[in-house]
Coordinates of N, CA and C in Angstrom, one line a residue:
Chain A
E1 N -17.7 -4.5 9.2 CA -16.3 -4.9 8.9 C -16.0 -4.7 7.4
V2 N -14.9 -3.9 7.2 CA -14.4 -3.6 5.8 C -13.9 -4.9 5.2
Q3 N -14.4 -5.1 4.0 CA -13.9 -6.3 3.2 C -13.6 -5.8 1.8
L4 N -12.5 -6.2 1.2 CA -12.1 -6.0 -0.1 C -11.7 -7.3 -0.7
V5 N -12.5 -7.7 -1.8 CA -12.2 -9.0 -2.4 C -11.9 -8.9 -3.8
E6 N -10.6 -9.2 -4.1 CA -10.2 -9.1 -5.5 C -10.5 -10.3 -6.3
S7 N -10.6 -10.1 -7.6 CA -10.8 -11.2 -8.6 C -10.2 -10.8 -9.9
G8 N -10.1 -11.8 -10.8 CA -9.7 -11.5 -12.2 C -8.3 -11.8 -12.5
G9 N -7.5 -12.2 -11.6 CA -6.1 -12.5 -11.8 C -6.0 -13.8 -12.6
G10 N -4.8 -14.1 -13.0 CA -4.5 -15.4 -13.7 C -3.3 -15.3 -14.6
L11 N -3.1 -16.3 -15.4 CA -2.0 -16.4 -16.3 C -2.4 -15.8 -17.7
V12 N -1.6 -14.9 -18.2 CA -1.9 -14.2 -19.4 C -0.6 -14.0 -20.2
Q13 N -0.7 -14.1 -21.5 CA 0.5 -13.9 -22.4 C 0.9 -12.4 -22.5
P14 N 2.2 -12.2 -22.7 CA 2.6 -10.8 -22.9 C 1.9 -10.1 -24.1
G15 N 1.5 -8.9 -23.9 CA 0.8 -8.1 -24.9 C -0.7 -8.2 -24.8
R16 N -1.2 -9.2 -24.0 CA -2.7 -9.3 -23.8 C -3.2 -8.4 -22.7
S17 N -4.5 -8.5 -22.5 CA -5.2 -7.7 -21.5 C -5.8 -8.5 -20.4
L18 N -6.1 -7.8 -19.3 CA -6.8 -8.5 -18.2 C -7.5 -7.4 -17.4
R19 N -8.6 -7.7 -16.8 CA -9.3 -6.8 -15.9 C -9.5 -7.3 -14.5
L20 N -8.9 -6.6 -13.6 CA -9.1 -7.0 -12.2 C -10.3 -6.3 -11.6
S21 N -11.0 -6.9 -10.7 CA -12.1 -6.4 -10.0 C -11.9 -6.5 -8.5
C22 N -12.6 -5.6 -7.8 CA -12.5 -5.6 -6.3 C -13.9 -5.3 -5.8
A23 N -14.5 -6.2 -5.1 CA -15.8 -6.0 -4.5 C -15.6 -5.5 -3.1
A24 N -16.2 -4.3 -2.8 CA -16.0 -3.6 -1.5 C -17.2 -3.7 -0.7
S25 N -17.1 -3.8 0.6 CA -18.2 -3.8 1.5 C -17.8 -3.4 2.9
G26 N -18.7 -3.0 3.8 CA -18.4 -2.6 5.1 C -18.1 -1.2 5.4
F27 N -18.2 -0.3 4.3 CA -18.0 1.1 4.5 C -18.8 1.8 3.4
T28 N -18.9 3.1 3.5 CA -19.6 3.9 2.5 C -18.7 4.1 1.3
F29 N -18.9 3.4 0.3 CA -18.0 3.3 -0.9 C -17.7 4.6 -1.5
D30 N -18.7 5.5 -1.6 CA -18.5 6.8 -2.3 C -17.7 7.8 -1.5
D31 N -17.4 7.5 -0.3 CA -16.7 8.5 0.6 C -15.2 8.4 0.5
Y32 N -14.6 7.3 -0.1 CA -13.2 7.0 0.1 C -12.5 6.8 -1.2
A33 N -11.2 7.2 -1.2 CA -10.3 6.9 -2.3 C -10.0 5.4 -2.3
L34 N -9.6 4.9 -3.4 CA -9.3 3.5 -3.6 C -8.0 3.4 -4.4
H35 N -7.3 2.3 -4.2 CA -6.0 2.1 -4.9 C -5.8 0.6 -5.3
W36 N -4.8 0.5 -6.2 CA -4.3 -0.8 -6.5 C -2.8 -0.7 -6.2
V37 N -2.3 -1.7 -5.4 CA -0.9 -1.8 -5.0 C -0.5 -3.2 -5.3
R38 N 0.7 -3.4 -5.9 CA 1.2 -4.7 -6.3 C 2.4 -5.0 -5.5
Q39 N 2.7 -6.3 -5.4 CA 3.8 -6.8 -4.6 C 4.5 -8.0 -5.3
T40 N 5.8 -7.9 -5.4 CA 6.6 -9.0 -5.9 C 7.7 -9.3 -5.0
P41 N 8.2 -10.5 -4.9 CA 9.3 -10.8 -4.0 C 10.5 -10.0 -4.3
G42 N 10.8 -9.7 -5.5 CA 12.0 -9.0 -5.8 C 11.9 -7.5 -5.7
K43 N 10.7 -6.9 -6.0 CA 10.6 -5.4 -6.0 C 9.8 -4.9 -4.9
G44 N 9.3 -5.7 -4.0 CA 8.5 -5.3 -2.8 C 7.2 -4.7 -3.2
L45 N 6.8 -3.7 -2.5 CA 5.5 -3.0 -2.7 C 5.6 -1.9 -3.7
E46 N 4.7 -1.8 -4.7 CA 4.7 -0.8 -5.6 C 3.2 -0.3 -5.8
W47 N 3.0 1.0 -5.6 CA 1.7 1.6 -5.9 C 1.5 1.6 -7.4
V48 N 0.3 1.2 -7.8 CA 0.0 1.1 -9.2 C -0.8 2.2 -9.7
S49 N -1.9 2.4 -8.9 CA -2.9 3.5 -9.3 C -3.8 3.8 -8.2
G50 N -4.4 5.0 -8.2 CA -5.3 5.4 -7.2 C -6.4 6.3 -7.9
I51 N -7.6 6.3 -7.2 CA -8.7 7.0 -7.7 C -9.4 7.7 -6.5
S52 N -9.8 9.0 -6.7 CA -10.5 9.7 -5.6 C -11.9 9.2 -5.4
W53 N -12.5 9.7 -4.4 CA -13.9 9.3 -4.0 C -14.9 9.4 -5.1
N54 N -14.8 10.4 -5.9 CA -15.8 10.7 -7.0 C -15.3 10.4 -8.4
S55 N -14.2 9.7 -8.5 CA -13.5 9.4 -9.8 C -13.0 10.7 -10.4
G56 N -13.0 11.8 -9.7 CA -12.5 13.1 -10.4 C -11.0 13.1 -10.6
D57 N -10.3 12.4 -9.8 CA -8.8 12.4 -9.9 C -8.3 11.0 -9.9
T58 N -7.4 10.7 -10.8 CA -6.8 9.4 -10.8 C -5.3 9.6 -11.0
G59 N -4.5 8.6 -10.6 CA -3.1 8.7 -10.7 C -2.5 7.3 -11.0
Y60 N -1.4 7.3 -11.7 CA -0.7 6.0 -12.1 C 0.8 6.1 -11.9
A61 N 1.3 4.9 -11.6 CA 2.8 4.8 -11.6 C 3.3 5.0 -13.0
D62 N 4.5 5.5 -13.2 CA 5.1 5.6 -14.5 C 5.1 4.3 -15.2
S63 N 5.3 3.2 -14.5 CA 5.5 1.9 -15.1 C 4.3 1.4 -15.8
V64 N 3.1 2.0 -15.4 CA 1.8 1.5 -16.0 C 1.1 2.6 -16.7
E65 N 1.5 3.8 -16.7 CA 0.8 4.9 -17.3 C 0.6 4.7 -18.8
G66 N -0.6 4.9 -19.2 CA -0.9 4.6 -20.6 C -1.3 3.2 -21.0
R67 N -1.1 2.3 -20.1 CA -1.4 0.9 -20.3 C -2.6 0.4 -19.4
F68 N -2.6 1.0 -18.1 CA -3.6 0.6 -17.2 C -4.6 1.7 -17.0
T69 N -5.8 1.3 -16.7 CA -6.9 2.3 -16.4 C -7.6 1.9 -15.1
I70 N -7.7 2.8 -14.2 CA -8.5 2.5 -12.9 C -9.9 3.1 -13.1
S71 N -10.9 2.4 -12.5 CA -12.2 3.0 -12.5 C -13.0 2.4 -11.3
R72 N -14.1 3.0 -11.0 CA -14.9 2.6 -9.9 C -16.4 2.7 -10.3
D73 N -17.2 1.8 -9.7 CA -18.6 1.8 -10.0 C -19.4 1.8 -8.7
S74 N -20.0 3.0 -8.3 CA -20.6 3.1 -7.0 C -21.9 2.3 -6.9
A75 N -22.5 2.0 -8.1 CA -23.7 1.2 -8.1 C -23.4 -0.3 -7.7
K76 N -22.2 -0.7 -8.0 CA -21.8 -2.1 -7.7 C -20.8 -2.2 -6.5
N77 N -20.4 -1.0 -5.9 CA -19.4 -1.0 -4.9 C -18.2 -1.7 -5.3
S78 N -17.7 -1.4 -6.5 CA -16.6 -2.1 -7.1 C -15.5 -1.2 -7.7
L79 N -14.3 -1.7 -7.6 CA -13.1 -1.0 -8.2 C -12.6 -1.9 -9.2
Y80 N -12.1 -1.3 -10.3 CA -11.5 -2.1 -11.4 C -10.1 -1.6 -11.8
L81 N -9.4 -2.5 -12.4 CA -8.1 -2.1 -13.1 C -8.1 -2.8 -14.4
H82 N -8.2 -2.0 -15.5 CA -8.1 -2.5 -16.8 C -6.6 -2.5 -17.2
M83 N -6.0 -3.7 -17.5 CA -4.6 -3.7 -17.8 C -4.4 -4.2 -19.2
N84 N -3.8 -3.3 -20.0 CA -3.5 -3.6 -21.4 C -2.0 -3.8 -21.7
S85 N -1.7 -4.4 -22.8 CA -0.3 -4.5 -23.2 C 0.6 -5.0 -22.0
L86 N 0.1 -6.1 -21.4 CA 0.8 -6.6 -20.3 C 2.2 -7.1 -20.6
R87 N 3.1 -6.9 -19.6 CA 4.5 -7.3 -19.7 C 4.9 -8.3 -18.6
P88 N 5.9 -9.1 -18.8 CA 6.3 -10.0 -17.8 C 6.6 -9.3 -16.5
E89 N 7.1 -8.1 -16.5 CA 7.4 -7.3 -15.3 C 6.1 -6.9 -14.6
D90 N 5.0 -7.1 -15.1 CA 3.7 -6.8 -14.4 C 3.3 -7.9 -13.6
T91 N 4.0 -9.0 -13.6 CA 3.7 -10.2 -12.8 C 3.8 -9.8 -11.3
A92 N 2.7 -10.0 -10.6 CA 2.7 -9.6 -9.2 C 1.4 -10.0 -8.5
L93 N 1.4 -9.9 -7.2 CA 0.1 -10.0 -6.4 C -0.5 -8.6 -6.4
Y94 N -1.7 -8.4 -6.9 CA -2.3 -7.1 -6.9 C -3.3 -7.0 -5.8
Y95 N -3.1 -6.0 -4.9 CA -4.0 -5.7 -3.8 C -4.9 -4.5 -4.1
C96 N -6.2 -4.7 -3.7 CA -7.1 -3.6 -3.7 C -7.0 -3.0 -2.3
V97 N -6.9 -1.7 -2.3 CA -6.6 -1.0 -1.0 C -7.5 0.2 -0.8
K98 N -8.1 0.4 0.3 CA -8.9 1.5 0.7 C -8.1 2.6 1.3
G99 N -8.4 3.8 0.8 CA -7.8 5.0 1.4 C -8.5 5.4 2.7
R100 N -7.8 6.1 3.6 CA -8.4 6.5 4.9 C -9.4 7.6 4.7
N101 N -9.3 8.4 3.6 CA -10.2 9.5 3.3 C -10.4 9.6 1.8
W102 N -10.8 10.7 1.4 CA -11.3 10.8 0.0 C -10.2 11.1 -1.1
N103 N -9.0 11.6 -0.6 CA -8.0 12.0 -1.5 C -6.9 10.9 -1.8
Y104 N -6.8 10.4 -3.0 CA -5.8 9.3 -3.2 C -4.4 9.7 -3.0
A105 N -4.1 11.0 -3.1 CA -2.7 11.5 -3.1 C -2.2 11.8 -1.7
I106 N -3.1 11.8 -0.7 CA -2.7 12.2 0.6 C -3.0 11.2 1.7
D107 N -4.1 10.6 1.6 CA -4.6 9.8 2.7 C -4.0 8.4 2.7
P108 N -3.6 7.8 3.8 CA -2.9 6.5 3.8 C -3.9 5.4 3.5
F109 N -3.3 4.2 3.3 CA -4.1 3.0 3.0 C -4.5 2.3 4.3
D110 N -5.8 2.2 4.6 CA -6.1 1.7 5.9 C -6.6 0.2 5.8
Y111 N -7.1 -0.2 4.7 CA -7.5 -1.6 4.6 C -7.0 -2.2 3.3
W112 N -6.6 -3.4 3.3 CA -6.1 -4.1 2.1 C -6.8 -5.4 1.9
G113 N -7.1 -5.8 0.6 CA -7.7 -7.1 0.3 C -6.6 -8.1 0.4
Q114 N -6.9 -9.3 0.1 CA -5.9 -10.4 0.2 C -5.1 -10.6 -1.1
G115 N -5.5 -9.9 -2.2 CA -4.8 -9.9 -3.4 C -5.2 -10.9 -4.4
T116 N -4.9 -10.6 -5.7 CA -5.1 -11.5 -6.8 C -3.8 -11.6 -7.6
L117 N -3.4 -12.8 -7.9 CA -2.1 -13.0 -8.6 C -2.2 -12.9 -10.1
V118 N -1.4 -12.0 -10.7 CA -1.3 -11.9 -12.1 C 0.0 -12.4 -12.6
T119 N 0.0 -13.3 -13.5 CA 1.3 -13.9 -14.1 C 1.3 -13.6 -15.6
V120 N 2.3 -12.9 -16.0 CA 2.4 -12.6 -17.4 C 3.6 -13.4 -18.0
S121 N 3.2 -14.4 -18.8 CA 4.2 -15.3 -19.3 C 3.7 -16.0 -20.6
S122 N 4.6 -16.3 -21.5 CA 4.2 -17.0 -22.7 C 4.4 -18.5 -22.5
Chain B
Q1 N 15.0 -1.0 -6.7 CA 15.6 0.0 -5.9 C 14.4 0.9 -5.4
S2 N 14.2 0.9 -4.1 CA 13.0 1.7 -3.6 C 13.4 3.1 -3.4
V3 N 12.4 4.0 -3.5 CA 12.7 5.4 -3.3 C 13.0 5.7 -1.8
L4 N 12.3 5.0 -0.9 CA 12.6 5.1 0.5 C 13.5 4.0 0.9
T5 N 14.5 4.3 1.8 CA 15.5 3.3 2.2 C 15.3 2.8 3.6
Q6 N 15.2 1.5 3.7 CA 15.1 0.8 5.0 C 16.2 -0.3 5.0
A7 N 16.6 -0.5 6.3 CA 17.5 -1.7 6.4 C 16.7 -2.9 6.2
P8 N 17.3 -3.9 5.5 CA 16.6 -5.1 5.2 C 16.2 -6.0 6.4
S9 N 16.9 -5.8 7.5 CA 16.6 -6.7 8.7 C 16.9 -5.9 10.0
A10 N 16.2 -6.4 11.0 CA 16.4 -5.9 12.4 C 16.0 -7.0 13.3
S11 N 16.5 -7.0 14.5 CA 16.2 -8.0 15.5 C 16.2 -7.5 16.9
G12 N 15.6 -8.2 17.8 CA 15.6 -7.9 19.2 C 15.1 -9.0 20.0
T13 N 15.3 -9.0 21.3 CA 14.8 -10.0 22.2 C 13.5 -9.6 22.8
P14 N 12.7 -10.5 23.3 CA 11.4 -10.1 24.0 C 11.6 -9.1 25.1
G15 N 10.8 -8.1 25.1 CA 10.8 -7.0 26.0 C 11.7 -5.9 25.6
Q16 N 12.5 -6.1 24.7 CA 13.5 -5.0 24.2 C 12.7 -3.9 23.4
R17 N 13.4 -2.8 23.2 CA 12.9 -1.8 22.3 C 13.7 -1.7 21.0
V18 N 13.0 -1.8 19.9 CA 13.8 -1.7 18.6 C 13.2 -0.5 17.8
T19 N 14.1 0.0 17.0 CA 13.7 1.1 16.1 C 14.0 0.7 14.7
I20 N 13.1 1.0 13.8 CA 13.3 0.8 12.4 C 13.2 2.1 11.7
S21 N 14.2 2.4 10.8 CA 14.3 3.7 10.2 C 13.9 3.7 8.7
C22 N 13.5 4.8 8.2 CA 13.1 5.0 6.8 C 13.7 6.3 6.3
S23 N 14.5 6.3 5.3 CA 15.1 7.5 4.8 C 14.6 7.9 3.4
G24 N 14.4 9.1 3.3 CA 13.9 9.6 2.0 C 14.5 10.9 1.5
G25 N 13.7 11.7 0.9 CA 14.3 13.0 0.4 C 13.3 14.1 0.6
S26 N 13.6 15.3 0.0 CA 12.9 16.5 0.2 C 11.5 16.4 -0.5
S27 N 11.4 15.6 -1.5 CA 10.1 15.6 -2.2 C 9.1 14.6 -1.6
N28 N 9.6 13.8 -0.7 CA 8.7 12.8 -0.1 C 8.6 13.0 1.4
I29 N 9.4 12.3 2.2 CA 9.3 12.4 3.6 C 9.5 13.9 4.1
G30 N 10.4 14.6 3.4 CA 10.7 16.0 3.8 C 9.5 16.9 3.6
T31 N 8.5 16.5 2.9 CA 7.3 17.3 2.6 C 6.0 16.7 3.1
N32 N 5.9 15.4 3.1 CA 4.6 14.7 3.4 C 4.7 13.8 4.6
T33 N 3.6 13.4 5.1 CA 3.6 12.6 6.3 C 3.9 11.1 5.9
V34 N 4.3 10.3 6.9 CA 4.8 9.0 6.7 C 3.8 8.0 7.4
D35 N 3.6 6.9 6.7 CA 2.8 5.8 7.2 C 3.6 4.6 7.3
W36 N 3.2 3.7 8.3 CA 3.9 2.4 8.5 C 2.9 1.3 8.4
Y37 N 3.4 0.2 7.7 CA 2.6 -1.0 7.6 C 3.4 -2.2 8.0
H38 N 2.7 -3.2 8.5 CA 3.4 -4.4 8.8 C 2.7 -5.6 8.1
Q39 N 3.5 -6.6 7.8 CA 3.0 -7.7 7.0 C 3.6 -9.0 7.5
S40 N 2.7 -9.9 8.0 CA 3.1 -11.2 8.4 C 3.1 -12.1 7.2
P41 N 3.9 -13.2 7.2 CA 3.9 -14.1 6.0 C 2.5 -14.6 5.6
G42 N 2.3 -14.5 4.3 CA 1.1 -15.0 3.7 C -0.2 -14.1 3.9
T43 N 0.0 -12.9 4.5 CA -1.1 -12.0 4.7 C -0.8 -10.7 4.1
A44 N -1.9 -9.9 4.0 CA -1.8 -8.6 3.4 C -1.2 -7.6 4.4
P45 N -0.6 -6.5 3.9 CA -0.1 -5.5 4.8 C -1.2 -4.9 5.6
K46 N -0.9 -4.4 6.8 CA -1.9 -3.7 7.7 C -1.3 -2.4 8.1
L47 N -2.2 -1.4 8.2 CA -1.8 -0.1 8.7 C -1.4 -0.1 10.1
L48 N -0.2 0.4 10.5 CA 0.3 0.4 11.8 C 0.4 1.8 12.4
I49 N 0.9 2.7 11.6 CA 1.0 4.1 12.0 C 0.7 5.0 10.8
Y50 N -0.1 6.1 11.0 CA -0.3 7.0 9.9 C 0.0 8.4 10.3
T51 N 0.1 9.3 9.3 CA 0.4 10.7 9.6 C 1.6 10.8 10.6
D52 N 2.6 10.1 10.3 CA 3.9 10.2 11.1 C 3.8 9.5 12.5
N53 N 2.7 9.7 13.2 CA 2.7 9.2 14.6 C 1.4 8.8 15.2
Q54 N 0.4 8.7 14.3 CA -1.0 8.3 14.8 C -1.2 6.8 14.7
R55 N -1.8 6.3 15.7 CA -2.1 4.8 15.7 C -3.6 4.6 15.4
P56 N -3.9 3.7 14.4 CA -5.3 3.3 14.2 C -5.8 2.6 15.4
S57 N -7.1 2.6 15.5 CA -7.8 1.9 16.6 C -7.3 0.5 16.6
G58 N -7.0 0.0 17.8 CA -6.6 -1.4 17.9 C -5.1 -1.7 17.9
V59 N -4.3 -0.7 17.5 CA -2.9 -0.8 17.5 C -2.3 -0.4 18.9
P60 N -1.6 -1.3 19.5 CA -1.1 -1.1 20.9 C -0.2 0.2 20.9
D61 N -0.1 0.8 22.1 CA 0.8 2.0 22.2 C 2.2 1.6 22.4
R62 N 2.5 0.3 22.2 CA 3.9 -0.1 22.2 C 4.6 0.4 20.8
F63 N 3.7 0.7 19.9 CA 4.2 1.1 18.6 C 4.1 2.6 18.5
S64 N 5.2 3.3 18.1 CA 5.1 4.7 17.9 C 6.0 5.1 16.7
G65 N 5.6 6.3 16.1 CA 6.3 6.8 15.0 C 6.7 8.2 15.2
S66 N 7.8 8.5 14.5 CA 8.3 9.9 14.6 C 9.0 10.2 13.2
K67 N 9.2 11.5 13.0 CA 9.8 12.0 11.8 C 10.7 13.2 12.1
S68 N 11.8 13.3 11.4 CA 12.7 14.4 11.4 C 13.3 14.7 10.1
A69 N 13.1 15.9 9.5 CA 13.6 16.2 8.2 C 13.1 15.2 7.2
S70 N 14.1 14.5 6.6 CA 13.7 13.5 5.5 C 13.8 12.1 6.0
S71 N 13.7 11.9 7.3 CA 13.8 10.5 7.8 C 12.6 10.3 8.8
A72 N 12.2 9.0 8.9 CA 11.1 8.6 9.8 C 11.6 7.4 10.5
S73 N 11.0 7.2 11.7 CA 11.3 6.0 12.5 C 10.1 5.4 13.1
L74 N 10.1 4.1 13.2 CA 9.1 3.3 13.9 C 9.8 2.7 15.1
A75 N 9.2 2.9 16.3 CA 9.8 2.3 17.5 C 8.8 1.3 18.0
I76 N 9.3 0.1 18.4 CA 8.5 -0.9 19.1 C 9.1 -1.2 20.4
S77 N 8.3 -0.9 21.5 CA 8.8 -1.2 22.8 C 8.1 -2.5 23.3
G78 N 8.8 -3.1 24.4 CA 8.2 -4.3 24.9 C 8.0 -5.4 23.8
L79 N 9.1 -5.6 23.1 CA 9.0 -6.5 21.9 C 8.4 -7.9 22.3
Q80 N 7.5 -8.3 21.4 CA 6.8 -9.6 21.6 C 7.0 -10.5 20.4
S81 N 6.9 -11.8 20.5 CA 7.2 -12.7 19.4 C 6.2 -12.5 18.3
E82 N 5.0 -12.0 18.6 CA 4.1 -11.8 17.5 C 4.4 -10.5 16.7
D83 N 5.4 -9.8 17.1 CA 5.8 -8.6 16.4 C 6.7 -9.0 15.2
E84 N 7.1 -10.3 15.1 CA 7.9 -10.7 13.9 C 7.0 -10.5 12.7
A85 N 7.6 -9.7 11.7 CA 6.9 -9.3 10.5 C 7.8 -8.5 9.7
V86 N 7.4 -8.1 8.5 CA 8.1 -7.1 7.7 C 7.4 -5.8 7.8
Y87 N 8.2 -4.8 8.1 CA 7.6 -3.4 8.3 C 8.0 -2.5 7.1
F88 N 7.0 -1.8 6.6 CA 7.2 -1.0 5.4 C 6.8 0.5 5.8
C89 N 7.6 1.4 5.3 CA 7.2 2.8 5.4 C 6.7 3.3 4.0
A90 N 5.9 4.3 4.0 CA 5.3 4.8 2.7 C 4.9 6.3 2.9
T91 N 5.0 7.0 1.8 CA 4.6 8.4 1.7 C 4.3 8.8 0.3
W92 N 3.7 9.9 0.1 CA 3.5 10.5 -1.2 C 4.7 11.3 -1.7
D93 N 5.1 11.1 -2.9 CA 6.2 11.8 -3.5 C 5.7 12.9 -4.4
D94 N 6.0 14.2 -4.0 CA 5.5 15.3 -4.8 C 6.1 15.4 -6.2
S95 N 7.3 14.9 -6.4 CA 8.0 15.0 -7.7 C 7.5 13.9 -8.6
L96 N 7.5 12.7 -8.1 CA 7.1 11.6 -8.9 C 5.5 11.5 -9.1
K97 N 4.8 12.2 -8.2 CA 3.3 12.2 -8.2 C 2.9 10.7 -8.0
T98 N 3.5 10.0 -7.1 CA 3.1 8.6 -6.8 C 3.4 8.4 -5.3
W99 N 2.7 7.3 -4.8 CA 3.1 6.8 -3.5 C 4.4 6.0 -3.7
V100 N 5.2 6.2 -2.6 CA 6.5 5.4 -2.7 C 6.6 4.6 -1.4
F101 N 7.2 3.5 -1.5 CA 7.4 2.6 -0.3 C 8.9 2.4 0.0
G102 N 9.2 2.0 1.2 CA 10.5 1.5 1.5 C 10.5 0.0 1.1
G103 N 11.7 -0.5 1.1 CA 11.9 -1.9 0.7 C 11.5 -2.9 1.7
G104 N 11.2 -2.4 2.9 CA 10.8 -3.3 4.0 C 11.9 -3.8 4.9
T105 N 11.6 -3.8 6.2 CA 12.6 -4.3 7.2 C 12.0 -5.6 7.9
K106 N 12.6 -6.7 7.8 CA 12.2 -7.9 8.4 C 12.6 -7.9 9.8
L107 N 11.7 -7.9 10.7 CA 12.0 -7.9 12.2 C 11.9 -9.3 12.7
T108 N 13.0 -9.8 13.3 CA 13.1 -11.1 13.9 C 13.2 -10.9 15.5
V109 N 12.3 -11.6 16.2 CA 12.4 -11.6 17.6 C 13.1 -12.9 18.1
L110 N 14.3 -12.7 18.6 CA 15.2 -13.8 19.0 C 14.8 -14.6 20.2

């Protein structure tokens, strides 16, 4: 059974940093693309970032480009999102999402974690 | 403002057939395949249809997807109360170089 368990969310002040983690299990970690997708009541679902199976390709939404960095560690079967210069508009529930295949730019999202809540506020 | 346009709500009675639409443009739906997700309150989204019209294992054949030009549709036949959820469409946008989502359609079973 595929499991994606996010952690690292919380309340943080604007301008500060936070690192989200996602522990993956139930599939061959190195074979699949992974993503971070966030959700807010007002803006719905927004793709944040994706990374290909071998970390060779990464992509970011314009809203986070230059501030967020996605990475993966095959030794720990984990996905990460390093978030710098956080803004109030980054407040959202962040989901760790598995791609259906190796390419983050083509293959759909087939499994989602339960999410970790990030609140950016002073 | 979502790149893909969906009606905010839809409804139907048990047993009825309902269709949810998703409208985009030449750089997204017009070029790439469309996926559909559904989300019940308090839970994460789940993949319902991928690559325009493919169902993952376990999804009933009451759910079907189609695409024409820059629009896609999700049809649900034999509507059941457990189909009440929010339905999202998604695809890759070649111009934005990002995945884009519809705003979601909340389906109510009357």
